[in-house]
Coordinates of C-alpha atoms and ligand atoms in Angstrom, one line a residue:
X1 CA -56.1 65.5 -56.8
X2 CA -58.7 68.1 -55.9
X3 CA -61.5 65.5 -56.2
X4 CA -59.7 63.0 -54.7
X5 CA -59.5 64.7 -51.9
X6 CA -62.9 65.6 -52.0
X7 CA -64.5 62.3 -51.7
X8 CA -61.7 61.4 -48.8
X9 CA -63.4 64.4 -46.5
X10 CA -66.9 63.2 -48.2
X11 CA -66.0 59.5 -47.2
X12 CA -65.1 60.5 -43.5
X13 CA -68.6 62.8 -43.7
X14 CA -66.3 65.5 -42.6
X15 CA -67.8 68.6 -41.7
X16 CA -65.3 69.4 -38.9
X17 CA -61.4 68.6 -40.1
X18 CA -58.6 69.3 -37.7
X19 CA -54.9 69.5 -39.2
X20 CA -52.3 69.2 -36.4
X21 CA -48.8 67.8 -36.8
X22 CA -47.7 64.5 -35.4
X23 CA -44.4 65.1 -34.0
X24 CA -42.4 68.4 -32.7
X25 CA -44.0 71.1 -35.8
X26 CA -42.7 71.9 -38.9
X27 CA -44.2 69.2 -40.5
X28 CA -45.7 70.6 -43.3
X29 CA -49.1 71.7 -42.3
X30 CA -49.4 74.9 -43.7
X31 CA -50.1 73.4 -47.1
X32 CA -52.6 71.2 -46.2
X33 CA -54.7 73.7 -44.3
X34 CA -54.0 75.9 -47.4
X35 CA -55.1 72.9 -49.8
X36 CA -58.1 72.3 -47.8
X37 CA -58.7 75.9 -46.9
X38 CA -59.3 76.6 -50.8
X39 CA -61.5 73.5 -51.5
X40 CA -62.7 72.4 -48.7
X41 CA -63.7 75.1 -45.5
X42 CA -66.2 77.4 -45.0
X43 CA -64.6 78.8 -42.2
X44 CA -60.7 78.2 -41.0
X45 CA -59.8 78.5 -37.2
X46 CA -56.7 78.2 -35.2
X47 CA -57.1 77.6 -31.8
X48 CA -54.1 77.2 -29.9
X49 CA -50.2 78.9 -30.0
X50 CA -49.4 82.1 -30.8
X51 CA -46.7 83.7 -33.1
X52 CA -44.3 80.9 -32.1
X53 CA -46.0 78.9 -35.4
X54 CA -44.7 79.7 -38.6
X55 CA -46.9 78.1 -41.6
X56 CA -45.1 78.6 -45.1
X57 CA -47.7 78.7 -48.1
X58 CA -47.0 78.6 -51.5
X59 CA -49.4 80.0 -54.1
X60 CA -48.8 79.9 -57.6
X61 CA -44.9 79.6 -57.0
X62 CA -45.0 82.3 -54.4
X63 CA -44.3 82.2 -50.8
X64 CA -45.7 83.5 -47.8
X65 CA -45.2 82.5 -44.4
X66 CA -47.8 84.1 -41.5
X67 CA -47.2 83.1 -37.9
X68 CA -50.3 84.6 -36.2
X69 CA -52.8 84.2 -39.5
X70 CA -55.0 80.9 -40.0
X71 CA -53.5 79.6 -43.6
X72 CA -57.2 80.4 -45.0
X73 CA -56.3 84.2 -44.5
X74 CA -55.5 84.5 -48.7
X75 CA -59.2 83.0 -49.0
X76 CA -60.9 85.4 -47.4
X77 CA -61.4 87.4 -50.3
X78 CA -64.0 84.0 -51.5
X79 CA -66.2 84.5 -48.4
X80 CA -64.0 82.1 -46.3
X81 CA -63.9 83.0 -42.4
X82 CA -61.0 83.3 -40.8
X83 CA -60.6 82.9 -37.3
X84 CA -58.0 83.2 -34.3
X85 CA -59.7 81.2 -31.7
X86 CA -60.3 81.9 -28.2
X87 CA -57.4 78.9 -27.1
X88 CA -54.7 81.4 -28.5
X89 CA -52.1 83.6 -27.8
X90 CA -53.1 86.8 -29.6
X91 CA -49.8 89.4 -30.4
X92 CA -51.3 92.4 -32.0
X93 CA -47.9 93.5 -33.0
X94 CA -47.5 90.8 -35.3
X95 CA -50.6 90.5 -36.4
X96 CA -50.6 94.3 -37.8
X97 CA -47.1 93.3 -39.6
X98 CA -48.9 90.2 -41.8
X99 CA -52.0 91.9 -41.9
X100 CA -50.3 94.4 -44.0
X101 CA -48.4 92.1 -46.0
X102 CA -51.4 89.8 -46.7
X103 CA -53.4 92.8 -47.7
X104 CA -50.8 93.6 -50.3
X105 CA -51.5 90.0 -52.0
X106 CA -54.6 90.4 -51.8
X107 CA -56.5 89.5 -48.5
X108 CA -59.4 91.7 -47.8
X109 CA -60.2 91.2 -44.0
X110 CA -63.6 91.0 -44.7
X111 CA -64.4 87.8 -43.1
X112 CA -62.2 87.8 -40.3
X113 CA -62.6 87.6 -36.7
X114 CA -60.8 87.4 -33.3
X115 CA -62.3 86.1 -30.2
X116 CA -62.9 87.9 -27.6
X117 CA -61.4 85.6 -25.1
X118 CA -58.2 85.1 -27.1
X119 CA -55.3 86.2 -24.2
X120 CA -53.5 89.0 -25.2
X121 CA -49.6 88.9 -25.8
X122 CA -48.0 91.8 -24.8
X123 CA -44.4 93.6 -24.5
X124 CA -43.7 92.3 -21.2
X125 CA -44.2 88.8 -22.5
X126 CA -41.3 88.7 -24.8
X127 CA -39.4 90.8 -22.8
X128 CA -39.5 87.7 -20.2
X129 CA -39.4 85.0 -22.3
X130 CA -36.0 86.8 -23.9
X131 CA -34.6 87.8 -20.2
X132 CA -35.6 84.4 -18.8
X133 CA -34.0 82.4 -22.1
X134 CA -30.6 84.4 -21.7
X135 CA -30.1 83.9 -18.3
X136 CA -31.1 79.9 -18.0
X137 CA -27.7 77.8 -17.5
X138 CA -28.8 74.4 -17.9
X139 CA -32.2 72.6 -19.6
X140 CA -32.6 75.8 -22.1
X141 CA -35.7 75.4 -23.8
X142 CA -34.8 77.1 -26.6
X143 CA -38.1 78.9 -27.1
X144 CA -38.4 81.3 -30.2
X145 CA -38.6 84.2 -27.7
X146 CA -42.7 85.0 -28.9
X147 CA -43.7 85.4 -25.3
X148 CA -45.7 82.3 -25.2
X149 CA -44.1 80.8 -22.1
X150 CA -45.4 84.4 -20.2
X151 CA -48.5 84.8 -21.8
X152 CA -50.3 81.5 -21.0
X153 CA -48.8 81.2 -17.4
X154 CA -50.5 84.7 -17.0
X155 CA -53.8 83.3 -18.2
X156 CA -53.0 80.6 -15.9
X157 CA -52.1 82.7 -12.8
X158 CA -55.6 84.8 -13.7
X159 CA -53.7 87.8 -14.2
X160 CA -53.5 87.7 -17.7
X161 CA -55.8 90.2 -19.8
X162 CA -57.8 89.3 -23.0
X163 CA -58.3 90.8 -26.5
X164 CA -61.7 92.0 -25.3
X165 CA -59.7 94.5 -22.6
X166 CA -58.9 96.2 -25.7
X167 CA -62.3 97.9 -25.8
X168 CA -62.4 99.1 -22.1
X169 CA -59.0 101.3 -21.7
X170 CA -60.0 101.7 -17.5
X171 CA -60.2 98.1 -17.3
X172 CA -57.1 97.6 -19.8
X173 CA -54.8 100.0 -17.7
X174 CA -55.7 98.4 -14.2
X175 CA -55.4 94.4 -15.5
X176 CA -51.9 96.2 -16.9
X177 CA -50.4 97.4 -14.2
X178 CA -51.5 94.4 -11.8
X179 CA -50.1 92.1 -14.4
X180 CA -46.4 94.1 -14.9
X181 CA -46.5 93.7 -10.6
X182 CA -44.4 90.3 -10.3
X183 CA -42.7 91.4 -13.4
X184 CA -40.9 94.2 -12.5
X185 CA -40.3 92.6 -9.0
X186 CA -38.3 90.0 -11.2
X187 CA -36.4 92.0 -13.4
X188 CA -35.3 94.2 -10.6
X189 CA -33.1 91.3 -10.0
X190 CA -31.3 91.0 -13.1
X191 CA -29.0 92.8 -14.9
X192 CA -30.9 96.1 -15.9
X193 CA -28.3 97.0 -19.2
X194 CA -29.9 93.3 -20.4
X195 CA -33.2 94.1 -19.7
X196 CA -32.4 97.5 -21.0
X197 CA -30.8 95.5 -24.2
X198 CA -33.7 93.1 -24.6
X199 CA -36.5 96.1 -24.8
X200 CA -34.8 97.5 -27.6
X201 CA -35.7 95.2 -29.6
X202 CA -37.9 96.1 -32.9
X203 CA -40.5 93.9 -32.1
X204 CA -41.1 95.9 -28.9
X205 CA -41.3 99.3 -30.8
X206 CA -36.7 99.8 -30.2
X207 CA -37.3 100.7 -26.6
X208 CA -40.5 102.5 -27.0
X209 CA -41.5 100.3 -23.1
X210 CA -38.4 100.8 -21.5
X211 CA -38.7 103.0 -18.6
X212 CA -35.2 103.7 -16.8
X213 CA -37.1 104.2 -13.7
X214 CA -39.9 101.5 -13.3
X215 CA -38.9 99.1 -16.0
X216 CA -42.1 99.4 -18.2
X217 CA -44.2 102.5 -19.4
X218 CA -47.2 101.7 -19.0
X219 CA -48.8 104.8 -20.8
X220 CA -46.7 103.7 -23.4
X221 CA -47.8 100.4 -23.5
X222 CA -51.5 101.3 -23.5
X223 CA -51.2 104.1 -26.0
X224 CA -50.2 102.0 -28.3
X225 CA -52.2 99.0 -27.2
X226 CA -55.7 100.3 -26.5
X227 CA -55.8 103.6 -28.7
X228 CA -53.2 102.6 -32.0
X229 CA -53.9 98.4 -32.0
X230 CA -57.0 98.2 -30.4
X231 CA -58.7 100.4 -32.8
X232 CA -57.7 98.7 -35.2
X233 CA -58.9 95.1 -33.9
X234 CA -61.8 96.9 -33.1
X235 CA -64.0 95.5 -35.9
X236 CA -62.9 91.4 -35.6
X237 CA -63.4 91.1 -32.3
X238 CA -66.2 89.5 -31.4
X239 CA -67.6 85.9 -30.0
X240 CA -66.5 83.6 -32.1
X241 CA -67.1 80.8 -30.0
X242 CA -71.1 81.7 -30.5
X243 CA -70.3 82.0 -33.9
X244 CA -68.4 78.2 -34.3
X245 CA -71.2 76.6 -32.3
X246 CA -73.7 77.9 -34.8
X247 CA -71.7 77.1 -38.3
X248 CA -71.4 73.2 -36.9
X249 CA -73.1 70.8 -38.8
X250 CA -73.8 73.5 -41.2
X251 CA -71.0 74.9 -42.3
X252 CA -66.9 72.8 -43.8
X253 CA -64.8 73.9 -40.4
X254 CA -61.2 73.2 -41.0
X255 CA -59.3 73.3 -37.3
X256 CA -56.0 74.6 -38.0
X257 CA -53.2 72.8 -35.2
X258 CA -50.0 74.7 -34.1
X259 CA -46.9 73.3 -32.8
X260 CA -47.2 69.6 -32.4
X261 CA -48.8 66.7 -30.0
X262 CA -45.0 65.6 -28.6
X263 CA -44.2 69.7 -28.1
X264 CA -47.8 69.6 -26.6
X265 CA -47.2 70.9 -22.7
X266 CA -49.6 68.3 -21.3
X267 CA -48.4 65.4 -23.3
X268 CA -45.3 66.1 -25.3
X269 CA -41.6 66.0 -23.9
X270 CA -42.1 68.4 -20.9
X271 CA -39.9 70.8 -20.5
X272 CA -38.8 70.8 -23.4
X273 CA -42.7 71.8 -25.1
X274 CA -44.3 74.5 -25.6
X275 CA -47.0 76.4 -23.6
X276 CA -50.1 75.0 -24.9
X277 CA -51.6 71.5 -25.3
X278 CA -51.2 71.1 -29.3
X279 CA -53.4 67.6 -29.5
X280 CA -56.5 67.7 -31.0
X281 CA -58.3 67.9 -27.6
X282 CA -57.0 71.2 -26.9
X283 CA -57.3 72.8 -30.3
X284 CA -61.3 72.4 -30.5
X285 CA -61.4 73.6 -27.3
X286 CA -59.3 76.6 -28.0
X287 CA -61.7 77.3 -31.7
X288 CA -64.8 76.8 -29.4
X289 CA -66.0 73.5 -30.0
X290 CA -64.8 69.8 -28.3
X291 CA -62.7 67.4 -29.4
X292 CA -66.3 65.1 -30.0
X293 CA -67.1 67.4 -32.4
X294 CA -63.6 66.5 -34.5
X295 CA -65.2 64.1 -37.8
X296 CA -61.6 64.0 -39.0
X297 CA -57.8 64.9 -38.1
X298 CA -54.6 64.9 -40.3
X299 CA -52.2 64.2 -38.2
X300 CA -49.4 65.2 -40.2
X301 CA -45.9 63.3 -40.3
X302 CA -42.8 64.2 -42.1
X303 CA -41.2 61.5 -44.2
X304 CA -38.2 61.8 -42.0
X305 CA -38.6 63.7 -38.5
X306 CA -37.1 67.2 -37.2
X307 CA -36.6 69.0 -33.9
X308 CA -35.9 72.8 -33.3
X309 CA -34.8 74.1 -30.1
X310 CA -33.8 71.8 -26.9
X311 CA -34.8 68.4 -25.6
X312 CA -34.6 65.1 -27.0
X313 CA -34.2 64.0 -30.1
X314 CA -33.1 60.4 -30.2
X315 CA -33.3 59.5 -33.9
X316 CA -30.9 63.1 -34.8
X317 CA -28.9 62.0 -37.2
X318 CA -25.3 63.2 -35.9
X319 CA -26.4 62.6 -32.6
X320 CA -24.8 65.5 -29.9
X321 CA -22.5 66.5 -32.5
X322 CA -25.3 67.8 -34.5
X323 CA -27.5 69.4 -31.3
X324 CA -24.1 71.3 -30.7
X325 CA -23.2 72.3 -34.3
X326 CA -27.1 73.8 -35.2
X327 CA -27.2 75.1 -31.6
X328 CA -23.5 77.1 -31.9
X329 CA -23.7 81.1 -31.7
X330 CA -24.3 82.7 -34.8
X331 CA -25.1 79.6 -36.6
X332 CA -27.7 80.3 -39.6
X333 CA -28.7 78.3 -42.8
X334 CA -25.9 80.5 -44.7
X335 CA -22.8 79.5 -42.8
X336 CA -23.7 76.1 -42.6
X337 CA -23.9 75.9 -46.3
X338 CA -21.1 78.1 -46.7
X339 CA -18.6 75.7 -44.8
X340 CA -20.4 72.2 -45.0
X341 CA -22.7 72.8 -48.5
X342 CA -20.6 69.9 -50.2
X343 CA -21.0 67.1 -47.9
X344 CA -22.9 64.2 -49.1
X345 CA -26.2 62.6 -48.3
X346 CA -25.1 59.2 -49.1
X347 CA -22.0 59.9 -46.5
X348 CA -20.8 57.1 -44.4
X349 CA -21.0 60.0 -41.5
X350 CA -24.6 60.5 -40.2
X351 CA -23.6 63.8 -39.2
X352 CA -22.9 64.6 -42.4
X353 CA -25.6 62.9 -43.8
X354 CA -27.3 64.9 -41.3
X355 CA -26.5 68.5 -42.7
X356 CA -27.3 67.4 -46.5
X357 CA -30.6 66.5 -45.3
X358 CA -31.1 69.9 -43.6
X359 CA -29.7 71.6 -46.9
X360 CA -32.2 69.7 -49.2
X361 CA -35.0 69.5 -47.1
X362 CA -34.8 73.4 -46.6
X363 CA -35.1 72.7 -42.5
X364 CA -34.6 76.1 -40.9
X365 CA -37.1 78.0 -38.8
X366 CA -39.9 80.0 -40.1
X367 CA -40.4 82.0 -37.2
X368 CA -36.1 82.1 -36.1
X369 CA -34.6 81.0 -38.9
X370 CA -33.0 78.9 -36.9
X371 CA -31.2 75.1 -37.9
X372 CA -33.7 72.2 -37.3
X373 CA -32.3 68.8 -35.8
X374 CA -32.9 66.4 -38.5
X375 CA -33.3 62.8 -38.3
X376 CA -35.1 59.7 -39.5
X377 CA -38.5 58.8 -39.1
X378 CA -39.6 57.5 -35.9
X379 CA -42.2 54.7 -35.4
X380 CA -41.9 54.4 -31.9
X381 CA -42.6 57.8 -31.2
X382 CA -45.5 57.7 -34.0
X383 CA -46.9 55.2 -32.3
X384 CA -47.3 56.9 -29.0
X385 CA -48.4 60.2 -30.8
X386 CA -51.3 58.7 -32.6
X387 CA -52.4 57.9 -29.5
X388 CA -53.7 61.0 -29.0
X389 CA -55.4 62.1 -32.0
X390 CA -59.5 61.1 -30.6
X391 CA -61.6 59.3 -32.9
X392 CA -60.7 59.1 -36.9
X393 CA -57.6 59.9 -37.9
X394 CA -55.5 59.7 -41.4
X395 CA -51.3 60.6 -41.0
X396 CA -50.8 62.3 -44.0
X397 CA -46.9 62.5 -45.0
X398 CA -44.9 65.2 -46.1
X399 CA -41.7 65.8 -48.2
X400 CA -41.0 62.7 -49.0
X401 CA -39.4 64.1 -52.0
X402 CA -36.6 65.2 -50.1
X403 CA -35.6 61.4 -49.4
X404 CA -35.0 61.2 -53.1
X405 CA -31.3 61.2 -53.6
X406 CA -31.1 58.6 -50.5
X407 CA -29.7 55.5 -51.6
X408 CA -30.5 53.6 -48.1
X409 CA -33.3 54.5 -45.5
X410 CA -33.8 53.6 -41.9
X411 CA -37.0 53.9 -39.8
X412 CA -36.5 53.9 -36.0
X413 CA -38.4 50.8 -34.9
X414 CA -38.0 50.9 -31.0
X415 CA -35.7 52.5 -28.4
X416 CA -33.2 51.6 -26.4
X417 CA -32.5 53.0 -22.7
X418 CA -29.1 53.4 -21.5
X419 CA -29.1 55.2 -18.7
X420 CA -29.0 54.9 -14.8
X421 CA -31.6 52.9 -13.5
X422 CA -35.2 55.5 -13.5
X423 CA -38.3 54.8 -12.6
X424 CA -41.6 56.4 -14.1
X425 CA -44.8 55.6 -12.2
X426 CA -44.7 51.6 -11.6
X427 CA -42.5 51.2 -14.1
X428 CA -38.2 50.6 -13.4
X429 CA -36.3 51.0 -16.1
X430 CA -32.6 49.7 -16.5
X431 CA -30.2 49.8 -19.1
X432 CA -31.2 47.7 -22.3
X433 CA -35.6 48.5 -21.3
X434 CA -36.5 48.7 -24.9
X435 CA -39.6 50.9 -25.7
X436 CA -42.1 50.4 -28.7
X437 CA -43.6 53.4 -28.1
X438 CA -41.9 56.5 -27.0
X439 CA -42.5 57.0 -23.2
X440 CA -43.5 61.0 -22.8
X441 CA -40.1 61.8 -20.2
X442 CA -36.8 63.9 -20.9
X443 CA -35.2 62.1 -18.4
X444 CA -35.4 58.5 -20.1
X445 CA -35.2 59.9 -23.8
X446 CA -32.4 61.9 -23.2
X447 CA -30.8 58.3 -22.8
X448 CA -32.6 56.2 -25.5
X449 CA -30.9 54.9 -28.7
X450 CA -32.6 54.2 -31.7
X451 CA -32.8 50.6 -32.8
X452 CA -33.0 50.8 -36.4
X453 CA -35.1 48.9 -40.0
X454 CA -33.0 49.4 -42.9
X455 CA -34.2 49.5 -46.4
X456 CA -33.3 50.5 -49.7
X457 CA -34.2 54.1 -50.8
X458 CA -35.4 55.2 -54.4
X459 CA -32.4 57.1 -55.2
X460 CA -34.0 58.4 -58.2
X461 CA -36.3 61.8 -58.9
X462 CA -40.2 61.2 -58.1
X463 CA -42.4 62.2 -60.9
X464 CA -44.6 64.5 -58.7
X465 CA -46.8 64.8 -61.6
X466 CA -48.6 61.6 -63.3
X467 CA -48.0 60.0 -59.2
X468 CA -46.4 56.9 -60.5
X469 CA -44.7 55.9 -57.6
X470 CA -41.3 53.7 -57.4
X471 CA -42.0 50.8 -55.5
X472 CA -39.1 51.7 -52.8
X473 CA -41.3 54.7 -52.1
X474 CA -44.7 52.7 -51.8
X475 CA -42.6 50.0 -50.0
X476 CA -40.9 52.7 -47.4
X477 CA -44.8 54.0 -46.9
X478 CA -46.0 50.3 -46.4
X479 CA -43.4 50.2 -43.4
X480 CA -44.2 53.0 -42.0
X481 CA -48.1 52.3 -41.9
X482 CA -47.4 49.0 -40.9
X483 CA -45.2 50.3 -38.0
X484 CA -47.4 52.8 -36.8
X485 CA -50.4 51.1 -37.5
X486 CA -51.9 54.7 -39.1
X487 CA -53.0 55.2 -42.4
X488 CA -51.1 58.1 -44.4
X489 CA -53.9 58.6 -46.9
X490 CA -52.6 61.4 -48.5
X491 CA -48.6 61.9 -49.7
X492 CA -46.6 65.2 -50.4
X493 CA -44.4 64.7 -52.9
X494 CA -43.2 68.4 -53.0
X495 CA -44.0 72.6 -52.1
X496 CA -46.6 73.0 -54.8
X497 CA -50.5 72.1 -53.7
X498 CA -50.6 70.3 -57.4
X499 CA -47.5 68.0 -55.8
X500 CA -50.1 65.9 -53.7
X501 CA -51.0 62.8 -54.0
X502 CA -54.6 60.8 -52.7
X503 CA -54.9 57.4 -51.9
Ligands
LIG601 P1 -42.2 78.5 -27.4 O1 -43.4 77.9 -28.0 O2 -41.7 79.7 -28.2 O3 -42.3 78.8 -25.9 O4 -41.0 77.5 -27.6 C1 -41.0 76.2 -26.8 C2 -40.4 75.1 -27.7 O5 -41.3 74.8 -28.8 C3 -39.1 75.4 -28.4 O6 -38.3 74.2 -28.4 C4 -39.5 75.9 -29.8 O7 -38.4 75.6 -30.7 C5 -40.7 74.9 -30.0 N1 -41.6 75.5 -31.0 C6 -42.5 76.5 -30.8 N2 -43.2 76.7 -31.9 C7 -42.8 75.8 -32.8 C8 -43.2 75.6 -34.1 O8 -44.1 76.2 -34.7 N3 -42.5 74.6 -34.8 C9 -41.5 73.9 -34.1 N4 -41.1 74.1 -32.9 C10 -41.8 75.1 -32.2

């Protein structure tokens, strides 16, 4: 497998490789920028998102999930670099937890760096993503609360500040309080015992930023910003950019994506995204270098396709039932299997089918351990997602192990609209439009039905090992290449690196 993959990068001449993940995240990356991290890169990067990601890892049976860490971090001890690119959403808070963790299995730090330019993610971010999350009535984003919404809109608005205000506490302190202006302004107008309730949280030191009075401390806030966090980012930080520019054409660069291209906030299902672009445009911006400099993406796909948090989801299995059920208060992996863990995935009821899905596929969040939507692999939206993946592309797939025990398939070929008549730029849609490809708009999808392929599954255990293949397996890959007009290239047949297969 190892030299298989090898000669793929060798064939492609990569020397810059971008992972990023097809659909709406979760699709599996992590191991691949692990895989390739290990054989592959000289130095890993991520360039865009925040601690909204949540990239599990498995190394030698163990597992180890990092949100704010590139997936080389464990390599670092080899000489790999690690970098978190100037395109992201830096939360020094988070970082400092997995930095210690990572240190304890082994990371060393000592080729590590943070750019300069990275924007900074700080209390008050979270504390509006929370407030503005709990209050919203309809259209809920269901964000995971990281502060990401706040944090890019600042850098946006140019009142945001940077990791490199962390060396200059005058400049830190004013950038602060000009920042927490509108802020306060806006929380003055909701209810202070749930802003009081949301600053307690631990992630925001239990309160240690509350202020009765004005809201936020801001001596707290910089104490432990500039004097405890900033001295301890003191060494990474640095110009990484410079440092990219330099290692290109020299140097294995392995971009590591967040998120995914339909979650993407330029082209993915606005609102319902999040704050960043996640294509492969916007991630070698965001690690210094431009999407021309890209020999390479895997743009990962999950044998079957999930969803976490609101928007559209046409293919869910279960439909609205299953948005409500996953979405219910005080719904977690547990309870689910504790009052629905028998159902079957050969069930006649997709929202059962649904659930056992969910259960085998181990779809709950990384970052809120929250239920994924789960439902079958979509071509149409495949279609329009490889759309934006630049130059040379492969579409690995992922976990299509968990499709095992399957005895039929489907694959969404196009959807159907079935709403009131909408128009999108010169186009007028009515009921019955079909769409090949999935068109980028909330308002149409949350209308569109799936029109289905069906096929026979394998129903039967994939030896992950000697990659003998059934031939429903190769077949249900054929389709789905032949669909999306992609090449997969490389399969994952299960957690383990070893479980990989080449073409
Ligand atoms: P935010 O990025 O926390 O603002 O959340 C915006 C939307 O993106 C929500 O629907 C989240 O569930 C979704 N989202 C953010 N990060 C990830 C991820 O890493 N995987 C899957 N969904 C994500």
């Amino acid at each position: 497998m190892r030299n298989r993959l090898l000669k793929l990068l060798e064939r492609h001449n990569a020397k810059v490789l971008a992972i990023i993940c097809s659909t709406f995240g979760d699709s599996g990356k992590g191991k691949f920028a692990d895989l390739v991290a290990e054989e592959w890169a000289d130095i890993i990067i991520r360039g865009t998102g925040g601690a909204n990601a949540g990239h599990t890892i498995w190394v030698n049976g163990q597992k180890h999930v990092v949100h704010m860490l590139p997936s080389g971090i464990l390599h670092d001890k080899d000489g790999k670099v690690n970098i978190i690119g100037s395109g992201t959403a830096f939360d020094p808070y988070v970082f400092s937890k997995e930095q210690n963790t990572i240190r304890r299995s082994g990371g060393t730090f000592s080729n590590f760096y943070i750019s300069h330019r990275a924007h900074l993610l700080l209390p008050q971010h979270k504390v509006m993503d929370r407030v503005r999350e709990s209050n919203a009535t309809e259209g809920k984003i269901g964000t995971t609360g990281q502060g990401i919404g706040p944090c890019y809109t600042d850098h946006y608005a140019r009142i945001g500040l940077t990791a490199n205000d962390l060396f200059n506490k005058d400049v830190f302190v004013w950038k602060l309080k000009r920042n927490l202006e509108d802020k306060i302004k806006l929380l003055r107008l909701v209810d202070p015992e749930l802003v009081k309730y949301v600053m307690q949280h631990e992630d925001l030191e239990s309160g240690e930023y509350y202020s009765a009075r004005d809201i936020f401390n801001v001596d707290a806030i910089v104490n432990r910003y500039v004097m405890q966090h900033g001295l301890a980012l003191n060494e990474y930080i640095t110009d990484t950019d410079e440092l990219v520019r330099k290692a290109r054409g020299k140097q294995n660069i392995l971009l590591e994506g967040a998120q995914g291209n339909l979650l993407s906030v330029d082209y993915g299902t606005y609102p319902y995204v999040t704050s960043t672009d996640c294509t492969v445009g916007n991630l070698a911006k965001g690690a210094g270098l431009r999407e021309g400099d890209v020999d390479l993406t895997f743009a990962i796909a999950k044998a079957y396709m999930t969803r976490v948090g609101g928007g559209p989801f046409p293919t869910e299995l279960g439909g609205e039932r299953a948005a409500q059920w996953r979405s219910a208060p005080g719904m977690n992996r547990l309870r689910e299997i504790a009052e629905l863990g028998d159902v079957s995935i050969n069930s006649d009821d997709e929202f059962e089918q649904g659930v056992a899905l969910r259960i085998e596929g181990e779809e709950y969040g990384a970052t809120t351990g929250r239920l994924r939507g789960v439902g079958w692999f979509c071509a149409a939206t495949q279609r329009y997602s490889n759309r934006l993946n630049g130059r040379v592309f492969l579409m690995p797939i992922t976990k299509l192990d968990v499709l095992s025990k399957f005895k039929r398939l489907k694959v969404c070929r196009a959807l159907r609209y079935n709403g009131p008549d909408y128009r999108v730029g010169n186009l007028r849609i009515r009921k019955g439009h079909e769409f090949s490809e999935l068109l980028p708009d909330s308002e149409v999808l949350r209308y569109c039905e799936p029109i289905y392929d069906e096929m026979p599954g394998w129903n039967c255990e994939i030896d992950k090992t000697d990659n003998k293949l059934p031939l429903e397996t190769i077949n249900y890959i054929r389709h789905i290449e032949q669909q999306t007009g992609a090449s997969t290239g490389i399969l994952s047949l299960g957690k383990d690196r070893n479980e990989t297969y080449v073409m």
